[in-house]
mmCIF file of C-alpha atoms in Angstrom:
data_model
loop_
_atom_site.group_PDB
_atom_site.id
_atom_site.type_symbol
_atom_site.label_atom_id
_atom_site.label_comp_id
_atom_site.label_asym_id
_atom_site.label_seq_id
_atom_site.Cartn_x
_atom_site.Cartn_y
_atom_site.Cartn_z
ATOM 1 C CA MET M 20 -0.066 0.046 0.229
ATOM 2 C CA SER M 21 2.665 2.342 1.011
ATOM 3 C CA ASN M 22 4.180 2.291 -2.521
ATOM 4 C CA LEU M 23 0.800 3.903 -3.715
ATOM 5 C CA GLN M 24 1.258 6.576 -1.417
ATOM 6 C CA PRO M 25 1.619 9.709 -3.731
ATOM 7 C CA THR M 26 5.069 10.697 -3.064
ATOM 8 C CA LYS M 27 4.590 14.915 -2.461
ATOM 9 C CA GLY M 28 1.300 14.284 -0.724
ATOM 10 C CA SER M 29 1.193 16.840 1.872
ATOM 11 C CA ALA M 30 3.028 19.624 -0.590
ATOM 12 C CA LYS M 31 -0.262 18.519 -3.171
ATOM 13 C CA GLU M 32 -2.501 18.679 -0.469
ATOM 14 C CA ALA M 33 -1.483 22.754 0.391
ATOM 15 C CA ALA M 34 -2.234 23.258 -3.177
ATOM 16 C CA GLY M 35 -5.716 22.225 -2.606
ATOM 17 C CA LEU M 36 -5.991 18.796 -3.888
ATOM 18 C CA ARG M 37 -6.965 16.418 -1.652
ATOM 19 C CA TYR M 38 -6.465 12.661 -0.821
ATOM 20 C CA PRO M 39 -8.088 10.083 1.106
ATOM 21 C CA THR M 40 -6.274 9.006 4.037
ATOM 22 C CA ASN M 41 -5.337 6.051 2.923
ATOM 23 C CA GLY M 42 -3.763 7.322 -0.188
ATOM 24 C CA LYS M 43 -5.891 5.662 -2.618
ATOM 25 C CA THR M 44 -7.118 8.112 -5.372
ATOM 26 C CA ILE M 45 -9.942 7.391 -7.771
ATOM 27 C CA TYR M 46 -6.899 6.879 -10.113
ATOM 28 C CA HIS M 47 -5.851 3.929 -8.248
ATOM 29 C CA ARG M 48 -8.568 1.355 -8.904
ATOM 30 C CA PRO M 49 -8.426 -0.652 -11.439
ATOM 31 C CA LEU M 50 -11.024 0.200 -14.773
ATOM 32 C CA ASN M 51 -12.728 -2.707 -15.109
ATOM 33 C CA ARG M 52 -13.702 -2.849 -11.373
ATOM 34 C CA THR M 53 -17.100 -0.594 -11.900
ATOM 35 C CA LYS M 54 -17.478 -2.295 -15.042
ATOM 36 C CA THR M 55 -20.952 -4.370 -13.815
ATOM 37 C CA ALA M 56 -21.648 -2.146 -10.987
ATOM 38 C CA GLU M 57 -25.136 -0.658 -11.086
ATOM 39 C CA LEU M 58 -25.949 3.139 -9.585
ATOM 40 C CA SER M 59 -29.280 3.996 -8.120
ATOM 41 C CA GLY M 60 -31.454 5.634 -10.861
ATOM 42 C CA ALA M 61 -33.457 8.127 -8.279
ATOM 43 C CA SER M 62 -30.205 9.644 -7.892
ATOM 44 C CA PHE M 63 -30.115 9.728 -11.069
ATOM 45 C CA ALA M 64 -33.136 11.105 -11.977
ATOM 46 C CA TYR M 65 -33.214 14.025 -9.411
ATOM 47 C CA LEU M 66 -29.377 14.910 -10.176
ATOM 48 C CA PHE M 67 -30.724 15.276 -13.927
ATOM 49 C CA SER M 68 -33.623 16.828 -13.147
ATOM 50 C CA GLU M 69 -31.008 19.643 -11.326
ATOM 51 C CA MET M 70 -28.744 19.703 -14.179
ATOM 52 C CA VAL M 71 -31.860 20.423 -16.946
ATOM 53 C CA ASN M 72 -32.772 23.155 -14.471
ATOM 54 C CA TYR M 73 -29.770 24.443 -14.090
ATOM 55 C CA ALA M 74 -29.213 24.139 -18.148
ATOM 56 C CA SER M 75 -32.761 26.340 -18.075
ATOM 57 C CA LYS M 76 -31.393 29.255 -16.367
ATOM 58 C CA LYS M 77 -31.181 32.583 -18.483
ATOM 59 C CA ILE M 78 -32.082 30.700 -21.867
ATOM 60 C CA VAL M 79 -33.449 32.647 -24.847
ATOM 61 C CA SER M 80 -34.008 29.850 -26.873
ATOM 62 C CA ILE M 81 -35.544 25.973 -26.589
ATOM 63 C CA GLN M 82 -32.280 25.728 -28.891
ATOM 64 C CA ASP M 83 -30.223 27.061 -26.371
ATOM 65 C CA LEU M 84 -31.319 24.806 -23.723
ATOM 66 C CA GLU M 85 -30.665 21.877 -25.641
ATOM 67 C CA LYS M 86 -27.426 23.125 -27.104
ATOM 68 C CA ARG M 87 -25.947 23.302 -22.934
ATOM 69 C CA LEU M 88 -27.124 19.852 -22.431
ATOM 70 C CA ASN M 89 -25.531 18.721 -25.690
ATOM 71 C CA THR M 90 -22.013 20.447 -24.502
ATOM 72 C CA ALA M 91 -22.658 19.121 -20.701
ATOM 73 C CA GLY M 92 -22.649 15.453 -22.322
ATOM 74 C CA HIS M 93 -19.735 15.297 -25.198
ATOM 75 C CA PRO M 94 -16.760 15.039 -23.030
ATOM 76 C CA LEU M 95 -18.481 12.328 -21.599
ATOM 77 C CA GLY M 96 -18.298 10.745 -24.880
ATOM 78 C CA LEU M 97 -15.136 11.553 -25.557
ATOM 79 C CA LYS M 98 -14.064 9.839 -22.269
ATOM 80 C CA LEU M 99 -16.128 6.758 -22.578
ATOM 81 C CA LEU M 100 -14.751 5.535 -26.089
ATOM 82 C CA ASP M 101 -11.568 5.319 -24.090
ATOM 83 C CA LEU M 102 -13.023 3.442 -21.410
ATOM 84 C CA LEU M 103 -15.173 1.281 -23.705
ATOM 85 C CA LEU M 104 -12.620 0.265 -26.096
ATOM 86 C CA TYR M 105 -10.303 -0.716 -23.355
ATOM 87 C CA ARG M 106 -12.940 -2.894 -21.885
ATOM 88 C CA GLU M 107 -13.455 -4.709 -25.350
ATOM 89 C CA PRO M 108 -11.855 -8.020 -25.293
ATOM 90 C CA ALA M 109 -8.344 -7.880 -27.029
ATOM 91 C CA ARG M 110 -8.791 -8.926 -30.701
ATOM 92 C CA THR M 111 -11.633 -6.346 -31.286
ATOM 93 C CA GLN M 112 -10.338 -3.696 -29.199
ATOM 94 C CA THR M 113 -9.742 -1.275 -32.633
ATOM 95 C CA ARG M 114 -11.732 1.610 -32.922
ATOM 96 C CA PRO M 115 -14.409 1.817 -34.981
ATOM 97 C CA LEU M 116 -13.033 2.402 -38.949
ATOM 98 C CA THR M 117 -16.656 2.075 -40.764
ATOM 99 C CA ILE M 118 -19.472 4.606 -39.736
ATOM 100 C CA ILE M 119 -21.739 1.185 -39.861
ATOM 101 C CA GLN M 120 -19.345 -0.050 -37.025
ATOM 102 C CA LEU M 121 -19.088 2.940 -35.542
ATOM 103 C CA LEU M 122 -23.148 2.916 -35.007
ATOM 104 C CA HIS M 123 -23.080 -0.211 -33.871
ATOM 105 C CA PHE M 124 -20.538 0.020 -31.275
ATOM 106 C CA ILE M 125 -22.956 2.789 -30.259
ATOM 107 C CA LYS M 126 -25.962 0.782 -30.186
ATOM 108 C CA LEU M 127 -24.576 -2.065 -28.588
ATOM 109 C CA THR M 128 -21.509 -0.919 -26.405
ATOM 110 C CA LEU M 129 -22.136 2.328 -25.471
ATOM 111 C CA TRP M 130 -26.179 1.656 -24.715
ATOM 112 C CA GLY M 131 -25.035 -1.296 -23.096
ATOM 113 C CA HIS M 132 -22.728 0.757 -20.722
ATOM 114 C CA LEU M 133 -25.248 3.732 -19.829
ATOM 115 C CA PHE M 134 -28.147 1.791 -19.857
ATOM 116 C CA GLY M 135 -28.109 -1.833 -19.265
ATOM 117 C CA ARG M 136 -29.777 -2.614 -22.672
ATOM 118 C CA ALA M 137 -28.902 -1.938 -26.741
ATOM 119 C CA ALA M 138 -31.084 0.758 -28.475
ATOM 120 C CA ASP M 139 -33.925 -0.491 -30.028
ATOM 121 C CA GLY M 140 -33.423 0.625 -33.539
ATOM 122 C CA LEU M 141 -30.599 1.394 -35.779
ATOM 123 C CA GLU M 142 -31.555 3.783 -39.565
ATOM 124 C CA LYS M 143 -30.573 5.238 -42.496
ATOM 125 C CA SER M 144 -31.641 8.392 -43.906
ATOM 126 C CA SER M 145 -34.509 6.928 -47.176
ATOM 127 C CA ASP M 146 -34.010 10.937 -48.342
ATOM 128 C CA PRO M 147 -30.913 10.786 -51.116
ATOM 129 C CA ALA M 148 -30.730 14.171 -50.516
ATOM 130 C CA THR M 149 -29.311 13.565 -46.855
ATOM 131 C CA PRO M 150 -27.181 10.412 -47.387
ATOM 132 C CA ASP M 151 -24.855 11.861 -44.728
ATOM 133 C CA GLU M 152 -27.747 11.645 -41.898
ATOM 134 C CA TYR M 153 -28.319 8.313 -39.582
ATOM 135 C CA MET M 154 -30.656 7.325 -37.338
ATOM 136 C CA ILE M 155 -30.539 5.760 -33.846
ATOM 137 C CA ILE M 156 -33.862 4.908 -32.135
ATOM 138 C CA ASP M 157 -34.431 4.926 -28.031
ATOM 139 C CA ASN M 158 -38.344 3.896 -27.455
ATOM 140 C CA GLU M 159 -37.858 4.802 -23.723
ATOM 141 C CA PRO M 160 -34.914 7.219 -22.904
ATOM 142 C CA LEU M 161 -33.664 6.147 -19.349
ATOM 143 C CA VAL M 162 -32.812 10.155 -18.841
ATOM 144 C CA ASN M 163 -36.390 11.187 -20.066
ATOM 145 C CA ARG M 164 -37.927 8.415 -17.515
ATOM 146 C CA TYR M 165 -39.660 11.002 -15.160
ATOM 147 C CA VAL M 166 -39.482 14.412 -17.264
ATOM 148 C CA SER M 167 -42.930 15.634 -18.322
ATOM 149 C CA VAL M 168 -42.071 17.913 -20.803
ATOM 150 C CA PRO M 169 -44.452 21.473 -20.381
ATOM 151 C CA ARG M 170 -46.854 22.276 -23.381
ATOM 152 C CA ASN M 171 -45.159 25.562 -24.566
ATOM 153 C CA MET M 172 -41.701 23.802 -24.594
ATOM 154 C CA ASP M 173 -43.030 20.860 -26.880
ATOM 155 C CA GLN M 174 -40.186 20.757 -29.281
ATOM 156 C CA LEU M 175 -37.604 19.889 -26.227
ATOM 157 C CA ASN M 176 -36.214 16.651 -25.981
ATOM 158 C CA CYS M 177 -34.035 16.477 -22.264
ATOM 159 C CA ALA M 178 -32.264 13.304 -24.578
ATOM 160 C CA ALA M 179 -29.798 16.531 -25.937
ATOM 161 C CA PHE M 180 -27.698 15.223 -23.046
ATOM 162 C CA VAL M 181 -27.713 11.609 -24.393
ATOM 163 C CA ALA M 182 -27.317 13.261 -28.112
ATOM 164 C CA GLY M 183 -24.346 15.172 -26.772
ATOM 165 C CA VAL M 184 -22.885 12.146 -25.533
ATOM 166 C CA VAL M 185 -23.190 10.274 -28.930
ATOM 167 C CA GLU M 186 -21.602 13.455 -30.541
ATOM 168 C CA GLY M 187 -18.332 13.121 -27.961
ATOM 169 C CA VAL M 188 -17.933 9.152 -29.205
ATOM 170 C CA CYS M 189 -18.225 10.147 -32.711
ATOM 171 C CA ASP M 190 -16.170 12.881 -32.333
ATOM 172 C CA GLY M 191 -13.379 10.878 -30.453
ATOM 173 C CA ALA M 192 -13.883 8.089 -33.030
ATOM 174 C CA GLY M 193 -12.610 10.617 -35.771
ATOM 175 C CA PHE M 194 -16.212 10.909 -37.333
ATOM 176 C CA PRO M 195 -17.122 14.232 -36.538
ATOM 177 C CA ALA M 196 -20.920 14.855 -36.740
ATOM 178 C CA ARG M 197 -23.654 16.649 -35.214
ATOM 179 C CA VAL M 198 -26.193 14.764 -33.339
ATOM 180 C CA THR M 199 -29.663 16.337 -31.478
ATOM 181 C CA ALA M 200 -32.646 14.131 -30.380
ATOM 182 C CA HIS M 201 -36.201 14.248 -31.723
ATOM 183 C CA THR M 202 -38.833 12.965 -30.207
ATOM 184 C CA VAL M 203 -40.804 11.220 -32.713
ATOM 185 C CA ARG M 204 -44.008 9.479 -33.209
ATOM 186 C CA GLN M 205 -44.078 6.051 -34.146
ATOM 187 C CA PRO M 206 -45.716 6.004 -37.889
ATOM 188 C CA GLY M 207 -49.674 5.742 -38.209
ATOM 189 C CA GLU M 208 -49.956 5.788 -34.258
ATOM 190 C CA GLU M 209 -52.726 8.040 -33.373
ATOM 191 C CA GLU M 210 -51.502 11.060 -29.814
ATOM 192 C CA GLY M 211 -52.210 10.076 -26.735
ATOM 193 C CA LYS M 212 -52.581 6.279 -27.728
ATOM 194 C CA GLU M 213 -49.207 5.446 -28.923
ATOM 195 C CA MET M 214 -46.829 2.510 -27.133
ATOM 196 C CA TRP M 215 -44.123 4.477 -26.681
ATOM 197 C CA PRO M 216 -44.911 8.234 -26.189
ATOM 198 C CA GLY M 217 -41.335 9.046 -25.296
ATOM 199 C CA ARG M 218 -39.935 7.603 -28.451
ATOM 200 C CA THR M 219 -36.399 9.697 -28.933
ATOM 201 C CA VAL M 220 -34.941 9.381 -32.417
ATOM 202 C CA PHE M 221 -31.098 10.692 -32.251
ATOM 203 C CA LEU M 222 -30.479 11.933 -35.866
ATOM 204 C CA LEU M 223 -26.580 11.646 -36.933
ATOM 205 C CA LYS M 224 -25.445 14.392 -39.183
ATOM 206 C CA PHE M 225 -21.800 13.347 -40.275
ATOM 207 C CA ALA M 226 -19.427 16.271 -41.271
ATOM 208 C CA PRO M 227 -18.646 16.493 -45.222
ATOM 209 C CA GLU M 228 -15.046 15.026 -44.887
ATOM 210 C CA VAL M 229 -16.426 11.811 -43.352
ATOM 211 C CA MET M 230 -18.559 10.916 -46.152
ATOM 212 C CA GLU M 231 -16.066 11.332 -48.338
ATOM 213 C CA ARG M 232 -13.628 8.646 -46.746
ATOM 214 C CA GLU M 233 -16.385 6.428 -46.350
ATOM 215 C CA GLY M 234 -17.129 6.608 -50.151
ATOM 216 C CA PHE M 235 -13.086 5.966 -50.781
ATOM 217 C CA LEU M 236 -13.302 2.912 -48.115
ATOM 218 C CA GLY M 237 -16.158 1.739 -49.694
ATOM 219 C CA LYS M 238 -14.438 1.626 -53.800
ATOM 220 C CA GLY M 239 -11.188 0.174 -51.777
ATOM 221 C CA MET V 17 -72.453 0.942 7.652
ATOM 222 C CA PRO V 18 -74.713 2.594 5.098
ATOM 223 C CA ASN V 19 -76.235 0.377 3.438
ATOM 224 C CA VAL V 20 -76.513 0.050 -0.420
ATOM 225 C CA SER V 21 -80.121 -1.249 -1.609
ATOM 226 C CA SER V 22 -80.208 -3.691 -4.811
ATOM 227 C CA ALA V 23 -81.255 -0.751 -6.938
ATOM 228 C CA GLY V 24 -78.671 1.026 -6.076
ATOM 229 C CA ARG V 25 -76.092 -1.227 -6.391
ATOM 230 C CA THR V 26 -76.791 -1.852 -10.002
ATOM 231 C CA ILE V 27 -76.755 1.517 -10.911
ATOM 232 C CA LYS V 28 -73.646 2.121 -9.141
ATOM 233 C CA HIS V 29 -71.970 -0.873 -10.494
ATOM 234 C CA LYS V 30 -70.005 1.041 -12.966
ATOM 235 C CA ASN V 31 -68.743 3.236 -10.686
ATOM 236 C CA GLU V 32 -67.173 1.209 -8.312
ATOM 237 C CA GLY V 33 -63.670 1.305 -7.062
ATOM 238 C CA VAL V 34 -61.595 4.701 -6.763
ATOM 239 C CA LEU V 35 -63.500 7.769 -8.189
ATOM 240 C CA ALA V 36 -61.204 11.296 -8.098
ATOM 241 C CA LEU V 37 -58.000 11.884 -6.768
ATOM 242 C CA ILE V 38 -57.799 15.443 -4.897
ATOM 243 C CA ILE V 39 -53.938 16.473 -4.419
ATOM 244 C CA ILE V 40 -53.483 19.666 -1.414
ATOM 245 C CA ASN V 41 -50.498 21.441 -0.951
ATOM 246 C CA LYS V 42 -48.999 22.500 2.839
ATOM 247 C CA ALA V 43 -50.490 25.786 1.985
ATOM 248 C CA GLY V 44 -54.376 24.496 1.748
ATOM 249 C CA GLY V 45 -54.148 25.545 -2.194
ATOM 250 C CA LEU V 46 -55.670 22.594 -4.935
ATOM 251 C CA ILE V 47 -52.667 21.338 -6.727
ATOM 252 C CA TYR V 48 -54.507 18.365 -8.489
ATOM 253 C CA ASN V 49 -57.849 17.381 -8.983
ATOM 254 C CA ARG V 50 -58.712 14.304 -11.375
ATOM 255 C CA THR V 51 -62.110 12.047 -11.711
ATOM 256 C CA PHE V 52 -61.398 8.359 -13.086
ATOM 257 C CA ALA V 53 -65.161 7.340 -13.897
ATOM 258 C CA GLU V 54 -67.607 8.182 -16.297
ATOM 259 C CA GLY V 55 -70.571 10.276 -15.516
ATOM 260 C CA LEU V 56 -69.804 11.609 -11.869
ATOM 261 C CA ASN V 57 -71.536 14.923 -10.944
ATOM 262 C CA GLN V 58 -68.276 17.637 -11.941
ATOM 263 C CA LEU V 59 -67.471 20.450 -9.634
ATOM 264 C CA ASN V 60 -66.345 24.018 -11.280
ATOM 265 C CA THR V 61 -62.629 24.752 -10.629
ATOM 266 C CA ASN V 62 -63.607 27.255 -7.956
ATOM 267 C CA ASP V 63 -65.432 25.096 -6.285
ATOM 268 C CA TYR V 64 -62.448 22.717 -5.816
ATOM 269 C CA LEU V 65 -60.283 25.892 -4.435
ATOM 270 C CA VAL V 66 -63.050 25.791 -2.362
ATOM 271 C CA LEU V 67 -63.261 22.493 -1.169
ATOM 272 C CA ALA V 68 -59.566 22.024 -0.427
ATOM 273 C CA GLY V 69 -59.521 25.353 1.372
ATOM 274 C CA THR V 70 -61.644 24.113 3.377
ATOM 275 C CA PHE V 71 -60.409 20.675 3.931
ATOM 276 C CA HIS V 72 -57.488 22.055 4.862
ATOM 277 C CA GLY V 73 -58.654 23.967 7.725
ATOM 278 C CA VAL V 74 -61.364 21.124 9.144
ATOM 279 C CA HIS V 75 -58.142 19.020 8.687
ATOM 280 C CA ALA V 76 -56.237 21.376 11.074
ATOM 281 C CA ILE V 77 -59.072 21.641 13.420
ATOM 282 C CA THR V 78 -58.835 17.888 13.734
ATOM 283 C CA ALA V 79 -55.727 17.162 14.618
ATOM 284 C CA ARG V 80 -56.239 19.415 17.189
ATOM 285 C CA LEU V 81 -59.144 18.012 18.991
ATOM 286 C CA ASN V 82 -58.755 15.150 21.157
ATOM 287 C CA PRO V 83 -61.612 14.663 24.124
ATOM 288 C CA LEU V 84 -59.178 12.407 26.038
ATOM 289 C CA LYS V 85 -55.753 14.451 26.296
ATOM 290 C CA ALA V 86 -56.529 15.659 29.948
ATOM 291 C CA HIS V 87 -56.135 11.538 30.421
ATOM 292 C CA GLN V 88 -53.240 10.506 28.812
ATOM 293 C CA GLY V 89 -49.750 10.401 30.848
ATOM 294 C CA ALA V 90 -47.182 12.545 29.491
ATOM 295 C CA THR V 91 -44.465 11.041 27.394
ATOM 296 C CA PRO V 92 -41.028 9.499 28.992
ATOM 297 C CA ALA V 93 -38.440 11.452 28.590
ATOM 298 C CA GLY V 94 -36.157 11.672 25.365
ATOM 299 C CA THR V 95 -39.456 10.844 23.357
ATOM 300 C CA ARG V 96 -41.675 12.647 21.027
ATOM 301 C CA PRO V 97 -45.428 12.215 21.138
ATOM 302 C CA GLU V 98 -46.753 10.537 17.383
ATOM 303 C CA PRO V 99 -47.580 13.524 15.424
ATOM 304 C CA PRO V 100 -51.661 13.997 15.192
ATOM 305 C CA SER V 101 -52.806 12.914 12.440
ATOM 306 C CA GLY V 102 -56.382 14.329 12.083
ATOM 307 C CA LEU V 103 -58.947 13.125 9.881
ATOM 308 C CA GLU V 104 -58.281 10.214 8.188
ATOM 309 C CA VAL V 105 -61.372 8.742 6.601
ATOM 310 C CA LEU V 106 -64.640 10.168 6.128
ATOM 311 C CA GLU V 107 -67.910 8.151 5.235
ATOM 312 C CA THR V 108 -71.274 9.500 3.754
ATOM 313 C CA GLU V 109 -73.856 7.446 2.413
ATOM 314 C CA ASN V 110 -72.880 7.846 -1.369
ATOM 315 C CA PHE V 111 -68.636 7.621 -1.377
ATOM 316 C CA ARG V 112 -65.797 7.405 1.187
ATOM 317 C CA MET V 113 -62.816 9.569 1.665
ATOM 318 C CA GLN V 114 -59.508 8.605 2.047
ATOM 319 C CA CYS V 115 -57.032 11.329 3.792
ATOM 320 C CA PHE V 116 -53.321 10.858 3.628
ATOM 321 C CA ASN V 117 -51.427 13.506 4.907
ATOM 322 C CA THR V 118 -47.470 12.756 4.169
ATOM 323 C CA GLN V 119 -44.415 13.872 6.309
ATOM 324 C CA THR V 120 -44.081 17.083 4.278
ATOM 325 C CA GLY V 121 -47.945 18.458 4.491
ATOM 326 C CA ILE V 122 -49.149 17.658 1.364
ATOM 327 C CA LYS V 123 -52.920 15.614 1.510
ATOM 328 C CA PHE V 124 -53.829 13.419 -1.120
ATOM 329 C CA LEU V 125 -57.330 12.673 -0.840
ATOM 330 C CA LEU V 126 -59.000 9.511 -2.639
ATOM 331 C CA PHE V 127 -62.727 9.256 -3.328
ATOM 332 C CA THR V 128 -63.706 5.678 -3.170
ATOM 333 C CA ASP V 129 -67.578 3.972 -3.632
ATOM 334 C CA THR V 130 -68.833 3.444 0.161
ATOM 335 C CA LEU V 131 -67.669 -0.317 -0.448
ATOM 336 C CA GLN V 132 -63.969 0.785 -1.169
ATOM 337 C CA THR V 133 -63.502 -2.468 -3.143
ATOM 338 C CA GLY V 134 -59.971 -3.352 -4.467
ATOM 339 C CA VAL V 135 -58.803 0.126 -2.307
ATOM 340 C CA ASN V 136 -56.855 -0.160 0.498
ATOM 341 C CA GLU V 137 -53.737 1.361 2.416
ATOM 342 C CA GLY V 138 -51.561 0.061 -0.654
ATOM 343 C CA THR V 139 -53.609 1.868 -3.205
ATOM 344 C CA MET V 140 -52.319 5.464 -1.003
ATOM 345 C CA ARG V 141 -48.709 4.706 -0.935
ATOM 346 C CA ARG V 142 -48.941 3.738 -4.290
ATOM 347 C CA VAL V 143 -50.129 6.981 -5.365
ATOM 348 C CA TYR V 144 -47.817 8.741 -3.625
ATOM 349 C CA GLU V 145 -45.381 6.742 -4.933
ATOM 350 C CA LEU V 146 -46.081 7.968 -8.644
ATOM 351 C CA TYR V 147 -46.456 11.564 -7.278
ATOM 352 C CA ALA V 148 -42.348 10.752 -5.772
ATOM 353 C CA ASP V 149 -41.629 9.980 -9.105
ATOM 354 C CA TYR V 150 -42.834 11.468 -11.831
ATOM 355 C CA VAL V 151 -44.153 14.720 -10.251
ATOM 356 C CA MET V 152 -40.560 15.526 -7.993
ATOM 357 C CA LYS V 153 -38.762 14.339 -10.486
ATOM 358 C CA ASN V 154 -39.373 16.401 -13.135
ATOM 359 C CA PRO V 155 -37.411 19.034 -13.872
ATOM 360 C CA PHE V 156 -40.138 21.558 -14.538
ATOM 361 C CA TYR V 157 -42.466 21.140 -12.093
ATOM 362 C CA GLN V 158 -42.389 23.923 -9.541
ATOM 363 C CA LEU V 159 -42.553 23.191 -5.774
ATOM 364 C CA GLU V 160 -46.165 23.650 -4.413
ATOM 365 C CA MET V 161 -47.876 25.216 -7.773
ATOM 366 C CA PRO V 162 -50.011 23.087 -9.751
ATOM 367 C CA VAL V 163 -49.299 19.302 -11.132
ATOM 368 C CA ARG V 164 -48.913 19.632 -14.809
ATOM 369 C CA CYS V 165 -46.658 16.335 -15.702
ATOM 370 C CA ASP V 166 -48.289 14.429 -18.526
ATOM 371 C CA MET V 167 -46.214 11.249 -17.125
ATOM 372 C CA PHE V 168 -48.147 11.625 -14.110
ATOM 373 C CA ASP V 169 -51.348 11.934 -15.651
ATOM 374 C CA ARG V 170 -50.648 8.790 -17.625
ATOM 375 C CA LYS V 171 -49.231 6.584 -14.865
ATOM 376 C CA LEU V 172 -52.293 7.369 -12.645
ATOM 377 C CA ASN V 173 -54.508 6.744 -15.157
ATOM 378 C CA SER V 174 -53.145 3.393 -15.884
ATOM 379 C CA TYR V 175 -53.046 2.001 -12.206
ATOM 380 C CA ILE V 176 -56.362 3.135 -11.368
ATOM 381 C CA ARG V 177 -58.012 2.050 -14.172
ATOM 382 C CA GLU V 178 -56.131 -1.557 -13.186
ATOM 383 C CA ILE V 179 -57.235 -1.400 -9.727
ATOM 384 C CA ASN V 180 -60.902 -0.466 -11.025
ATOM 385 C CA ASN V 181 -60.701 -3.190 -13.473
ATOM 386 C CA SER V 182 -59.333 -5.932 -11.354
ATOM 387 C CA ARG V 183 -62.327 -6.940 -9.125
#
């Protein structure tokens, strides 16, 4: 244990960093220790509720609020990409090289790590004018479980936070993209009678250079 | 116990179980009201507000009334007497009203039929649980203000429908 002791503990303490009495910080823990650990859903709900509250102070528009939630999630995605790749079995431990690989990684690994299940769907935009758009579908986003959006803000979807995480993963993997969250009703269902009233579509719009690269890879 | 005639029973058959729910905040203001059965007599909004305020006052009075207080001994040192709970149940010929007062002073009033078929303490706790989940964890809800949460409405409706249909 003594060899884990930070060498200049007392000097760092004076600078304002505090160490636990046994000298073991979060960086001394093995990265896989919390792999299967679970968190309390209620404490997350309260924390997220306060995050949304904080983000909605002094906003000019709904887009502003979504932007802030997105920004809060972005660094989380960048860090999660590294952690999740590290935890993959050794032979699949390469970073995703194509859009499809990346989307599968997000749908299965990222969703599995964050929400304990895979995302409910993956689609490519059917519109020929926007070949750079892909969609990840979640029927009941965990972050929105207890959130009721007021009538006057009905275009808001608080899953913008998750969109930020996804955007962070895409950016970190070298696929710069813009990700937004939208509440979209399942086609053919009436309002108020839907099976999944909180069905959320995460729209990923990749940057032009990504599409260009993808085109070259396809030919090769 | 009120008598329910066989004729009355058939008419009422449609409206059994939970009929309505009212939530009153700690200042006596109405923050939520909803009915769960078809063909009930309706009150207008103003009457609901008056009803909530009046009940709040009556409840405060009943919490202080105690015909036996003089005969009770002092509580042992270091302990506190149980806080007075006030009015808990109100029964009439036509309905039964159950009041649940939370530690934070919010009152849930559940109106049921006189036989309170399928309704018990657990129902009250479950409604409180739904409130704690879908109202208190909602970032857009402001404390003490009227409850306007779609999720709460939806979950409450499906829960009440479930117990009303399960008899």
